[in-house]
Short mmCIF file of C-alpha atoms and ligand atoms in Angstrom, two decimals:
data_model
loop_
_atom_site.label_atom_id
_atom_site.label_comp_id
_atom_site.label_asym_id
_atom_site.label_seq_id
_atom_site.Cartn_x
_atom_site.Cartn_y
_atom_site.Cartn_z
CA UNK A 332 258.97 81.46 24.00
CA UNK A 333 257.30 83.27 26.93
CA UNK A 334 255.13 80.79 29.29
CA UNK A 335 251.64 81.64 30.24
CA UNK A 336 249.49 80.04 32.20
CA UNK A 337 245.81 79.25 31.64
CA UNK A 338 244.21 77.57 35.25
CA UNK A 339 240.71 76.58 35.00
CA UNK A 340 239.19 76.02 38.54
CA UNK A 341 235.81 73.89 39.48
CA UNK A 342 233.59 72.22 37.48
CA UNK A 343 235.46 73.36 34.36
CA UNK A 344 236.99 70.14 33.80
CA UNK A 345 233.41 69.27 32.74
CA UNK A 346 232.68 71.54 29.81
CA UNK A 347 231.23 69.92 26.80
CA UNK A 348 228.76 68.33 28.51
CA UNK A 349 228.27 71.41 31.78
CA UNK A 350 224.96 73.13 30.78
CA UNK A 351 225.61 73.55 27.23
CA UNK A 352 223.40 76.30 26.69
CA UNK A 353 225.54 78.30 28.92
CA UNK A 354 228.86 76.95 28.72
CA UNK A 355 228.63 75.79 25.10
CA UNK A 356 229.69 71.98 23.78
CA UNK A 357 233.35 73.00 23.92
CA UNK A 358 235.08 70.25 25.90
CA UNK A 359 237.86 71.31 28.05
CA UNK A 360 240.69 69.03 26.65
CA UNK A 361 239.50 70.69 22.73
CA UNK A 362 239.74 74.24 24.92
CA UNK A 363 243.26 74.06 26.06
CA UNK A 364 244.13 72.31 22.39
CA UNK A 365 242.35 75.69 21.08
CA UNK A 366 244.95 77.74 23.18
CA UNK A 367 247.95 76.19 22.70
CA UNK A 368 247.80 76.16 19.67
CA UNK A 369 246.27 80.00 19.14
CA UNK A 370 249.67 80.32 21.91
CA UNK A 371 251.88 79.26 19.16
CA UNK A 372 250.39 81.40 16.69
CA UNK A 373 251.51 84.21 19.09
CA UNK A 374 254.70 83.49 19.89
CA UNK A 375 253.14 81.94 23.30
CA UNK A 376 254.58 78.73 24.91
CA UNK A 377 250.78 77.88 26.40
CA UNK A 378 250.46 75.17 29.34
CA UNK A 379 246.52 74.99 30.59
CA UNK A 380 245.81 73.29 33.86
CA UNK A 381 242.11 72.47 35.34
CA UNK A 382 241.34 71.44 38.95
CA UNK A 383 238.63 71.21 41.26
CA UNK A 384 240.71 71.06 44.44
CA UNK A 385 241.24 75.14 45.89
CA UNK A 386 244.27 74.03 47.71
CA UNK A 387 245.81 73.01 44.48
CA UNK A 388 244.94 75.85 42.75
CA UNK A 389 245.84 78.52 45.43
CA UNK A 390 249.35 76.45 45.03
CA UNK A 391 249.86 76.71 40.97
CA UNK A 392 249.01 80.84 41.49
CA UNK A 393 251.97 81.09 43.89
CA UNK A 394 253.95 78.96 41.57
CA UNK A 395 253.30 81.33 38.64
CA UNK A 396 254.01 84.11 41.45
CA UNK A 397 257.38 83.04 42.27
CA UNK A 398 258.47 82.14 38.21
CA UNK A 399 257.05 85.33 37.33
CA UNK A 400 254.45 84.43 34.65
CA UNK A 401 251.48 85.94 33.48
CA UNK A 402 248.41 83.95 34.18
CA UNK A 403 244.61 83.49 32.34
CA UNK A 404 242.28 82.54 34.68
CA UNK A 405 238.96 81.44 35.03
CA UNK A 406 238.63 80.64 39.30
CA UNK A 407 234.68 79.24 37.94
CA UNK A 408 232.91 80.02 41.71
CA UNK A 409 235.91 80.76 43.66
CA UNK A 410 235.76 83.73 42.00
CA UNK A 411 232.77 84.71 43.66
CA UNK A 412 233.92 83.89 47.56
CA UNK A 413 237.37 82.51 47.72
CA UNK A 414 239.50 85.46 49.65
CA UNK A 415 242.20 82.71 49.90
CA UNK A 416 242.57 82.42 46.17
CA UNK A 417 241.84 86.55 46.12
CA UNK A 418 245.25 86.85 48.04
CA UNK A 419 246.65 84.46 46.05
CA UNK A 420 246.62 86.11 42.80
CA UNK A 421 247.29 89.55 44.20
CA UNK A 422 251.25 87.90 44.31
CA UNK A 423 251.08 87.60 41.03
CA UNK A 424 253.36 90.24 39.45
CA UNK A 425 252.90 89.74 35.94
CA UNK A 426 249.40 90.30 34.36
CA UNK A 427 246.78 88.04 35.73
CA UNK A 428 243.62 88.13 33.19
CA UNK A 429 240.20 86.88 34.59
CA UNK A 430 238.14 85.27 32.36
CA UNK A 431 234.29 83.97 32.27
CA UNK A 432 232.99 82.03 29.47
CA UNK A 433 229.59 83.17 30.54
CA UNK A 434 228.07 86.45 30.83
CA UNK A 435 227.96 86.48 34.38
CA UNK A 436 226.11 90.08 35.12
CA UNK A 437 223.26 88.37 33.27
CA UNK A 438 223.26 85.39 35.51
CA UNK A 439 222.22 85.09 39.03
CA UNK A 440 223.15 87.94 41.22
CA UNK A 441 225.68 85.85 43.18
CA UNK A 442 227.72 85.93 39.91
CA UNK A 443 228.17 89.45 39.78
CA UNK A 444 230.53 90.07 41.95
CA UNK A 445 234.56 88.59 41.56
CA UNK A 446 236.80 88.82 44.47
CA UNK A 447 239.15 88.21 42.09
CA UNK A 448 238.43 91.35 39.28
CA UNK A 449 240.00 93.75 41.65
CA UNK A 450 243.95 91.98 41.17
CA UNK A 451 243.19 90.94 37.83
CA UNK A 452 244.82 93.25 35.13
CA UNK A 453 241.75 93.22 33.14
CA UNK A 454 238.24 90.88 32.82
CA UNK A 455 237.08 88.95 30.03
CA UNK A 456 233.25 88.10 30.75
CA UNK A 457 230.71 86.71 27.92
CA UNK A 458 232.95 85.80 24.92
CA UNK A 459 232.42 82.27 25.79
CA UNK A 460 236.11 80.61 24.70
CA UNK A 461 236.87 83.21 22.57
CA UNK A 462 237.64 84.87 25.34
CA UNK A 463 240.79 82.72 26.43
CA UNK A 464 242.10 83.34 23.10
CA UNK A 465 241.67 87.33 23.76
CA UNK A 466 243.63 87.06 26.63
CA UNK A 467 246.37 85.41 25.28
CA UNK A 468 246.26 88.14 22.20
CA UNK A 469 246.55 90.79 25.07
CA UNK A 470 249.32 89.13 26.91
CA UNK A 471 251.10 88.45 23.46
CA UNK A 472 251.52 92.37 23.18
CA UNK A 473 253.71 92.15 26.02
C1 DQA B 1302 232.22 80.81 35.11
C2 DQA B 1302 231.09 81.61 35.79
C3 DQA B 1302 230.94 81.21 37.24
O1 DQA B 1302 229.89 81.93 37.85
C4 DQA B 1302 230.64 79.74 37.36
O2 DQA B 1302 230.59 79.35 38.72
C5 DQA B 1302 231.58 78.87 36.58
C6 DQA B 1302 232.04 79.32 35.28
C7 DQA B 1302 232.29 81.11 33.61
O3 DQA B 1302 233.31 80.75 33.01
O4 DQA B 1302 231.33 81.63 33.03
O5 DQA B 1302 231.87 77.76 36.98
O6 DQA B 1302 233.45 81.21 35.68
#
């Protein structure tokens, strides 16, 4: 089965009870038990990670660069300032697919921009978890 993926950066290792009216009551262990399992369903051998340390996740995006897999990620508020984790992910060389649970052009202007959107393949913003499950669709297709 072809590995993917999914990293989760800061403060997502708190969803479920994170401002439920914006992240929903989704915890993050029931998220990753969501894709695995949607991963299997695809053909997708599914591994999701979480951390709140950059250093550690800078370090699993050059692991996926030098194995070669395709990564879903959601880089939380690194994605709005980290250039480290920017250059990071633009080793990648399979697809990397940002995703946002929230909507975040309807949030505070800071969220707007992604450092990250301009490596990413594509950008999944607003589907709340669905939108994991997209990704892994899309990267199903091959
Ligand atoms: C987020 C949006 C970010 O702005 C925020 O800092 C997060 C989560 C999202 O999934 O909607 O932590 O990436």
């Amino acid at each position: 089965m072809n590995r993917v993926l999914i990293l989760n950066g800061v403060n997502l290792g708190r969803l479920g009870s994170r401002e439920p009216l914006v992240y929903g009551s989704t915890t993050h262990a029931e998220l990753a038990a969501t894709c695995v399992e949607t991963g299997a369903q695809l053909g997708l051998d599914v591994e999701v990670r979480q951390t709140d340390d950059e250093a550690q996740m800078i370090g699993w995006v050059h692991e996926a660069a030098d194995a070669g897999l395709p990564v879903v990620l959601n880089s939380a508020a690194w994605s709005h300032y980290s250039y480290g984790l920017r250059d990071a992910c633009a080793q990648l060389t399979a697809p990397l697919i940002e995703v946002h649970i929230s909507q975040t052009h309807a949030r505070e202007q800071f969220r707007h921009s992604s450092v990250i959107s301009a490596v990413a393949t594509a950008t999944i913003t607003g589907l709340g978890i669905e939108g994991y499950r997209a990704a892994l669709r899309f990267l199903a297709l091959g």
